C-alpha positions as protocol buffer text, in pm:
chain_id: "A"
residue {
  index: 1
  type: UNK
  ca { x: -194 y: -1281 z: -6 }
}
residue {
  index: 2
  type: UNK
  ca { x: -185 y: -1395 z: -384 }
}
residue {
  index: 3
  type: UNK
  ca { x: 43 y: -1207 z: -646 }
}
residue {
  index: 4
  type: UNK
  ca { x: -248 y: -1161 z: -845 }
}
residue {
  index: 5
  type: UNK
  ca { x: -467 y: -977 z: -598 }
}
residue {
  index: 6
  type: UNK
  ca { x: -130 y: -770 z: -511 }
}
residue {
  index: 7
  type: UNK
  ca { x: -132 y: -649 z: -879 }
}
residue {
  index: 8
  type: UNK
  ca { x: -487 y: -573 z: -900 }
}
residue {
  index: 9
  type: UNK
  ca { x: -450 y: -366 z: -617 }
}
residue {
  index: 10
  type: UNK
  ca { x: -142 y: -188 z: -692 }
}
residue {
  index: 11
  type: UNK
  ca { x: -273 y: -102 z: -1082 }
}
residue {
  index: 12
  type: UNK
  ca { x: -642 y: -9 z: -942 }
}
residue {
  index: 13
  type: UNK
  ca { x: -496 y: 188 z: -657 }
}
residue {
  index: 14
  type: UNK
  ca { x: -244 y: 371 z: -883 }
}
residue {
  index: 15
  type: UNK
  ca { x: -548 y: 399 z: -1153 }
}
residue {
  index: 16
  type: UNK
  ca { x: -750 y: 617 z: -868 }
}
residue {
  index: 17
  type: UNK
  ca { x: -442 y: 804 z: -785 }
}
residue {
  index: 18
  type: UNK
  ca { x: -436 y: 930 z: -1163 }
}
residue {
  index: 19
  type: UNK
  ca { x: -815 y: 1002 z: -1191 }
}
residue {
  index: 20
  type: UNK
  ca { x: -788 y: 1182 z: -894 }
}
residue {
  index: 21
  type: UNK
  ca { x: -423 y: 1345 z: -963 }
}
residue {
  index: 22
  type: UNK
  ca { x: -603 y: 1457 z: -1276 }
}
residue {
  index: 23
  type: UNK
  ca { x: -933 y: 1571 z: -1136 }
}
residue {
  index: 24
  type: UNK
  ca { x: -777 y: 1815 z: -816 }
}
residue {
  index: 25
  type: UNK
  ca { x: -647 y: 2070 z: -993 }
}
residue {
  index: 26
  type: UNK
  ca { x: -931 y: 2132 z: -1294 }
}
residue {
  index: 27
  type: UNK
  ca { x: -1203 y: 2129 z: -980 }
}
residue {
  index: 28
  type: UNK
  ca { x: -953 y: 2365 z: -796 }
}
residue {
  index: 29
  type: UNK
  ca { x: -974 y: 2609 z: -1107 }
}
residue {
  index: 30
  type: UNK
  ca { x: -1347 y: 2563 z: -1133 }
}
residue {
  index: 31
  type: UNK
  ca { x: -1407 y: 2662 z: -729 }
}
residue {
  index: 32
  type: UNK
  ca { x: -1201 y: 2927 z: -814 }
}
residue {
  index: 33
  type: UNK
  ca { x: -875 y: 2865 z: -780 }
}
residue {
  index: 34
  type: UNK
  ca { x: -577 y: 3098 z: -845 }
}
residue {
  index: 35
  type: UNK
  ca { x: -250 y: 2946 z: -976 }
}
residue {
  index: 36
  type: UNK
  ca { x: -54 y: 2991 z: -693 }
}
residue {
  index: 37
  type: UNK
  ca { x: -330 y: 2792 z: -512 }
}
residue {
  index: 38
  type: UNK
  ca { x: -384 y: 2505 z: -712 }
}
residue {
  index: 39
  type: UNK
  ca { x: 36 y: 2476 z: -661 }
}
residue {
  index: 40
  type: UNK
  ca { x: 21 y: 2448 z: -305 }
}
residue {
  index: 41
  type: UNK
  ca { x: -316 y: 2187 z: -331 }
}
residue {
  index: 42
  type: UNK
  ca { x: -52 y: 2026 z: -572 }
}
residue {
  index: 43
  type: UNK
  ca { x: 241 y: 2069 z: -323 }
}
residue {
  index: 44
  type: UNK
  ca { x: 94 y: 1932 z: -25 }
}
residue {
  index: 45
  type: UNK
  ca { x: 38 y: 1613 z: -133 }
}
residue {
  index: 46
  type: UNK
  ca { x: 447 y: 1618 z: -263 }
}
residue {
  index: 47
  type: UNK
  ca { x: 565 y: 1762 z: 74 }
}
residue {
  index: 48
  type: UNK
  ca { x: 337 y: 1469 z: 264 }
}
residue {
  index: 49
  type: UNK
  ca { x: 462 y: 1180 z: 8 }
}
residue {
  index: 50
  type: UNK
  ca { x: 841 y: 1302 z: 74 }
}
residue {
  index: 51
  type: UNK
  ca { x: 858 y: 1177 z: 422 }
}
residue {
  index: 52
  type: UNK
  ca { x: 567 y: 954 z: 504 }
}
residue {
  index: 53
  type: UNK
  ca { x: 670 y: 646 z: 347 }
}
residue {
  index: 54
  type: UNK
  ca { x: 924 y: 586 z: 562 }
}
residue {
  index: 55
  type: UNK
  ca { x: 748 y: 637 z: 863 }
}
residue {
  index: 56
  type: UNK
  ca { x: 451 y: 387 z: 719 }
}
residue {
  index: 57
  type: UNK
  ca { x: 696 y: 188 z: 620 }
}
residue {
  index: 58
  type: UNK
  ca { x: 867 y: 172 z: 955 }
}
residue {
  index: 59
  type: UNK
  ca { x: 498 y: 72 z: 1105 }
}
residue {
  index: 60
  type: UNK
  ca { x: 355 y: -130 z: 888 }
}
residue {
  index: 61
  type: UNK
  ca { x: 705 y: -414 z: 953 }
}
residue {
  index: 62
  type: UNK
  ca { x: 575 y: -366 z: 1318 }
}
residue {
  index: 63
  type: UNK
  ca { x: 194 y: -410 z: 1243 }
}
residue {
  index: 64
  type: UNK
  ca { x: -1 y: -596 z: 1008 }
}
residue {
  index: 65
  type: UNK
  ca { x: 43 y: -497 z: 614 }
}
residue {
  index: 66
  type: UNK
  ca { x: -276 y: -595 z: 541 }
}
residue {
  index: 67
  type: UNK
  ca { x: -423 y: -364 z: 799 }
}
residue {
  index: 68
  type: UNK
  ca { x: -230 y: -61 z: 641 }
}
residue {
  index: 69
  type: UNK
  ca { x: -380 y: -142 z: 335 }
}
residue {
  index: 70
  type: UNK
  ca { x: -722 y: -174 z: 418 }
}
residue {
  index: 71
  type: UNK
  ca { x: -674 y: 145 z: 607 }
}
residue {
  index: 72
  type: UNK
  ca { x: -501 y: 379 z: 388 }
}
residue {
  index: 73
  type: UNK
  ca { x: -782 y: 250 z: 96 }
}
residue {
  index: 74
  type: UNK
  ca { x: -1041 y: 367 z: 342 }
}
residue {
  index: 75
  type: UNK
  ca { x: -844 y: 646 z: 422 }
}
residue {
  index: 76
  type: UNK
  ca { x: -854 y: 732 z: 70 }
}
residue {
  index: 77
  type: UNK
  ca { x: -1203 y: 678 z: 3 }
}
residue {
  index: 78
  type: UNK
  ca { x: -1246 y: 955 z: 293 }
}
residue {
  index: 79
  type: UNK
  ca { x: -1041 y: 1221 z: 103 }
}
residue {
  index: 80
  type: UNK
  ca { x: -1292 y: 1116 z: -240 }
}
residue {
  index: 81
  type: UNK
  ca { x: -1614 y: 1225 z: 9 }
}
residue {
  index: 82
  type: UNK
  ca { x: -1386 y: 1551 z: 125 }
}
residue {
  index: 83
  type: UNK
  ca { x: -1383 y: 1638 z: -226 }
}
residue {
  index: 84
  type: UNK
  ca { x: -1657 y: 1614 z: -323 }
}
residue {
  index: 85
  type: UNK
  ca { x: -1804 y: 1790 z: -70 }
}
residue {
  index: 86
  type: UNK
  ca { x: -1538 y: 2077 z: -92 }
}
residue {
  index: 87
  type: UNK
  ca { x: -1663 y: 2444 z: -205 }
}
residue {
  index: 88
  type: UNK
  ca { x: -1371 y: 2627 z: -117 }
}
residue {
  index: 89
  type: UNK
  ca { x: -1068 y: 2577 z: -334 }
}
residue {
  index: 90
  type: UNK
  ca { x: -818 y: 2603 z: -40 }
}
residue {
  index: 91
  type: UNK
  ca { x: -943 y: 2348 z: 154 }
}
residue {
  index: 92
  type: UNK
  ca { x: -831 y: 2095 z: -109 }
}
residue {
  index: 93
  type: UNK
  ca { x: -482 y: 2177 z: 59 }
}
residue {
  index: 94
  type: UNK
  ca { x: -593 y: 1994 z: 341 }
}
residue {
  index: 95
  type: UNK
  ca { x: -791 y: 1716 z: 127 }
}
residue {
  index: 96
  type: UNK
  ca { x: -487 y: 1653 z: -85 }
}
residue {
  index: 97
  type: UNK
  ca { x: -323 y: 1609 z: 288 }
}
residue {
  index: 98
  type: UNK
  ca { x: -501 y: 1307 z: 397 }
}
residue {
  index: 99
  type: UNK
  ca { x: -491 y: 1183 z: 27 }
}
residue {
  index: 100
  type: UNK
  ca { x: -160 y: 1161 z: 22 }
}
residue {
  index: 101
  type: UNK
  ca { x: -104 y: 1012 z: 366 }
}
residue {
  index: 102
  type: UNK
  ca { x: -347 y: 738 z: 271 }
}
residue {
  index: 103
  type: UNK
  ca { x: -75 y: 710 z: -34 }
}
residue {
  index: 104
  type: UNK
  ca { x: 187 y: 721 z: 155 }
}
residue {
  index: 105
  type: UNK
  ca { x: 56 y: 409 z: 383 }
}
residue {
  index: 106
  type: UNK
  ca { x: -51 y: 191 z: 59 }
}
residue {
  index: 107
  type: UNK
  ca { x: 257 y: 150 z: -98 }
}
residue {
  index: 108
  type: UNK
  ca { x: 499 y: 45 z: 145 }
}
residue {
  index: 109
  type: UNK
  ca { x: 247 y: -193 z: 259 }
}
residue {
  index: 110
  type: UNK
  ca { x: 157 y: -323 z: -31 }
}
residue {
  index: 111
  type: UNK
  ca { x: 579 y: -355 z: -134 }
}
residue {
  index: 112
  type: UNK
  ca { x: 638 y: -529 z: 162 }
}
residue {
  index: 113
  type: UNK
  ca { x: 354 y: -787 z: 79 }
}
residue {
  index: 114
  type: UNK
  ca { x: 496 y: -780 z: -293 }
}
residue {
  index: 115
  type: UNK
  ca { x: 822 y: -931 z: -154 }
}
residue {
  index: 116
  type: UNK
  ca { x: 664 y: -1140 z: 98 }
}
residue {
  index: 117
  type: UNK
  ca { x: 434 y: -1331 z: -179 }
}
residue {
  index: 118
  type: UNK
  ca { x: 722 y: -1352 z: -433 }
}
residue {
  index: 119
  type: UNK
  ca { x: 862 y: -1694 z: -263 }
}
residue {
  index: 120
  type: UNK
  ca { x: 1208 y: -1647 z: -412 }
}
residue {
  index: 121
  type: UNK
  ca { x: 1076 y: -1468 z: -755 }
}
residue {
  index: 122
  type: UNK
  ca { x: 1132 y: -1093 z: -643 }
}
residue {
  index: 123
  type: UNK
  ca { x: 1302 y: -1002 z: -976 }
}
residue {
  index: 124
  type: UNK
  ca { x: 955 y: -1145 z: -1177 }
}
residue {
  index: 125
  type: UNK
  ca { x: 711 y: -1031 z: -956 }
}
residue {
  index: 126
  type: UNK
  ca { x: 867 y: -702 z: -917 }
}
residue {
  index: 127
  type: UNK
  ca { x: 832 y: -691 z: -1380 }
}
residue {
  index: 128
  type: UNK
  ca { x: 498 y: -697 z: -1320 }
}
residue {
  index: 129
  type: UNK
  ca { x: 429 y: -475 z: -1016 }
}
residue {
  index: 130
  type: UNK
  ca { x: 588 y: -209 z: -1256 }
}
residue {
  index: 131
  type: UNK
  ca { x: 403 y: -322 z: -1515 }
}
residue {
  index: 132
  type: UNK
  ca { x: 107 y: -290 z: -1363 }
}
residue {
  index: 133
  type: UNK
  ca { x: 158 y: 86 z: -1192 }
}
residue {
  index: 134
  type: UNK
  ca { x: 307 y: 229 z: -1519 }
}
residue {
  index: 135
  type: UNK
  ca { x: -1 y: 67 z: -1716 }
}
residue {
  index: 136
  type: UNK
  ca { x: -257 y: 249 z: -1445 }
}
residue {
  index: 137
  type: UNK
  ca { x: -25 y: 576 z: -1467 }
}
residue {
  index: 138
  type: UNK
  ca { x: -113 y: 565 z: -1794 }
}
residue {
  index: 139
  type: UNK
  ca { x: -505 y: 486 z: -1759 }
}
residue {
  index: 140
  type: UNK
  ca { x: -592 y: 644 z: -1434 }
}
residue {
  index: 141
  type: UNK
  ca { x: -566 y: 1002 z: -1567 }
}
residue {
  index: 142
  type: UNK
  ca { x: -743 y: 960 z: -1939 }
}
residue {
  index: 143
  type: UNK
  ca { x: -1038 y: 756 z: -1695 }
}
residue {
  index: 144
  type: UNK
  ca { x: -1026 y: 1112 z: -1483 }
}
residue {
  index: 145
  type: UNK
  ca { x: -1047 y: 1300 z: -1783 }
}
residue {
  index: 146
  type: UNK
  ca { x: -1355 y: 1020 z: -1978 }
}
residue {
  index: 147
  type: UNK
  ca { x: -1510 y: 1073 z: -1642 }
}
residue {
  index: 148
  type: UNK
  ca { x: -1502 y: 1468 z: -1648 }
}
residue {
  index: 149
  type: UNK
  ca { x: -1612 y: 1495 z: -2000 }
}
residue {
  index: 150
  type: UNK
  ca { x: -1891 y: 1249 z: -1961 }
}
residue {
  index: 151
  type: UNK
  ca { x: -2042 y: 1314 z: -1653 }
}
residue {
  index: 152
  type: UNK
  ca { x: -1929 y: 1586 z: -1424 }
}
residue {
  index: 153
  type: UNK
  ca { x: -1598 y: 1678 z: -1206 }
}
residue {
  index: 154
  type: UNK
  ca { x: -1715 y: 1484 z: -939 }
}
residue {
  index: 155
  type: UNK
  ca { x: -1732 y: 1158 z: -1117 }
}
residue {
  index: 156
  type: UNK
  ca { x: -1393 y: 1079 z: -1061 }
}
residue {
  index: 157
  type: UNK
  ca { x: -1362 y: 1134 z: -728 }
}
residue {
  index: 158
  type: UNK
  ca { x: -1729 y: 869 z: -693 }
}
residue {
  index: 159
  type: UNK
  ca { x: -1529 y: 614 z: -877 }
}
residue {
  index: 160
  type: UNK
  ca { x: -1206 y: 577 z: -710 }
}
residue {
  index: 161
  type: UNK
  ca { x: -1434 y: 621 z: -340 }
}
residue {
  index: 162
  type: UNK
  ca { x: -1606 y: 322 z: -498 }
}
residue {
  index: 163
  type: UNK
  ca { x: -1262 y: 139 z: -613 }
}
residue {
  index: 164
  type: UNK
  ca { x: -1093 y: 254 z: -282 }
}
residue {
  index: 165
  type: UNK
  ca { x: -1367 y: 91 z: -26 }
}
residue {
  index: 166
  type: UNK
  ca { x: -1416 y: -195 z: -230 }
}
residue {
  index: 167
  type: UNK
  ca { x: -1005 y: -227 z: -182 }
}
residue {
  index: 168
  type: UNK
  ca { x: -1048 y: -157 z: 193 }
}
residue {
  index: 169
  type: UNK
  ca { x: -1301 y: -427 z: 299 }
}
residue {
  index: 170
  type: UNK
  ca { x: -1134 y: -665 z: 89 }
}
């Protein structure tokens, strides 16, 4: 696995992440939502991402990384259909669910691969992994929001299920 493709991946997975992160929550409002449940759509991805990692990370030492990537990507692209096709504001709890355990597998994985490419230039490679998920934190949600504005609220979620299976079968 090159650097380069490892970078591409980490700044257009954490891109999707942000025009989805952005996207949940305004959709959640427009099916309906109260407050108090667009904060637990919000906190179940949080209370999925605090333990999962380590438990991905754990399999994916023992298993193929490249698998777990592929997987949580298609994973991912899953949760984008489940959105879209959600009418009832609660059931993005469970969405946001498997959203965030297809997180939660991608960036151990894709970490582990990081350090495995960097051939004895961990410190460098790791600049530019940051680089490149702080740039994407940073684009992902103003794409969400271009997205909404210009099309519709499900246009975000299309994208990144477009981005994420194009990651998967790569």
């Amino acid at each position: 696995t090159s650097l380069r493709f490892l970078f591409v991946a980490t700044f257009l997975g954490q891109m999707i992440v942000g025009a989805v992160g952005i996207t949940v929550p305004i959709y959640a409002v427009l099916l309906g939502a109260s407050p108090l449940v667009v904060g637990i759509v919000g906190a179940a991805g949080g209370l999925i991402y605090s333990f999962m990692p380590l438990a991905f990370g754990i399999l994916s030492d023992r298993l193929r990384r490249k698998a777990f990537i592929s997987m949580s990507m298609v994973s991912y692209g899953f949760s984008c259909i489940f959105y879209n096709l959600a009418e009832d504001p609660f059931m993005l709890a469970f969405i946001k669910v498997l959203e965030w355990i297809s997180i939660a597998a991608f960036w151990p994985a894709i970490e582990a691969l990081l350090a495995d490419a960097s051939e004895g230039r961990l410190e460098e490679a790791l600049g530019k992994f940051n680089v490149s998920w702080g740039l994407a934190m940073v684009i992902g949600p103003m794409v969400g929001g271009l997205l909404i504005s210009g099309y519709n609220i499900k246009a975000p979620f299309l994208l990144s299920l477009a981005i994420s299976f194009s990651l998967g079968i790569t």
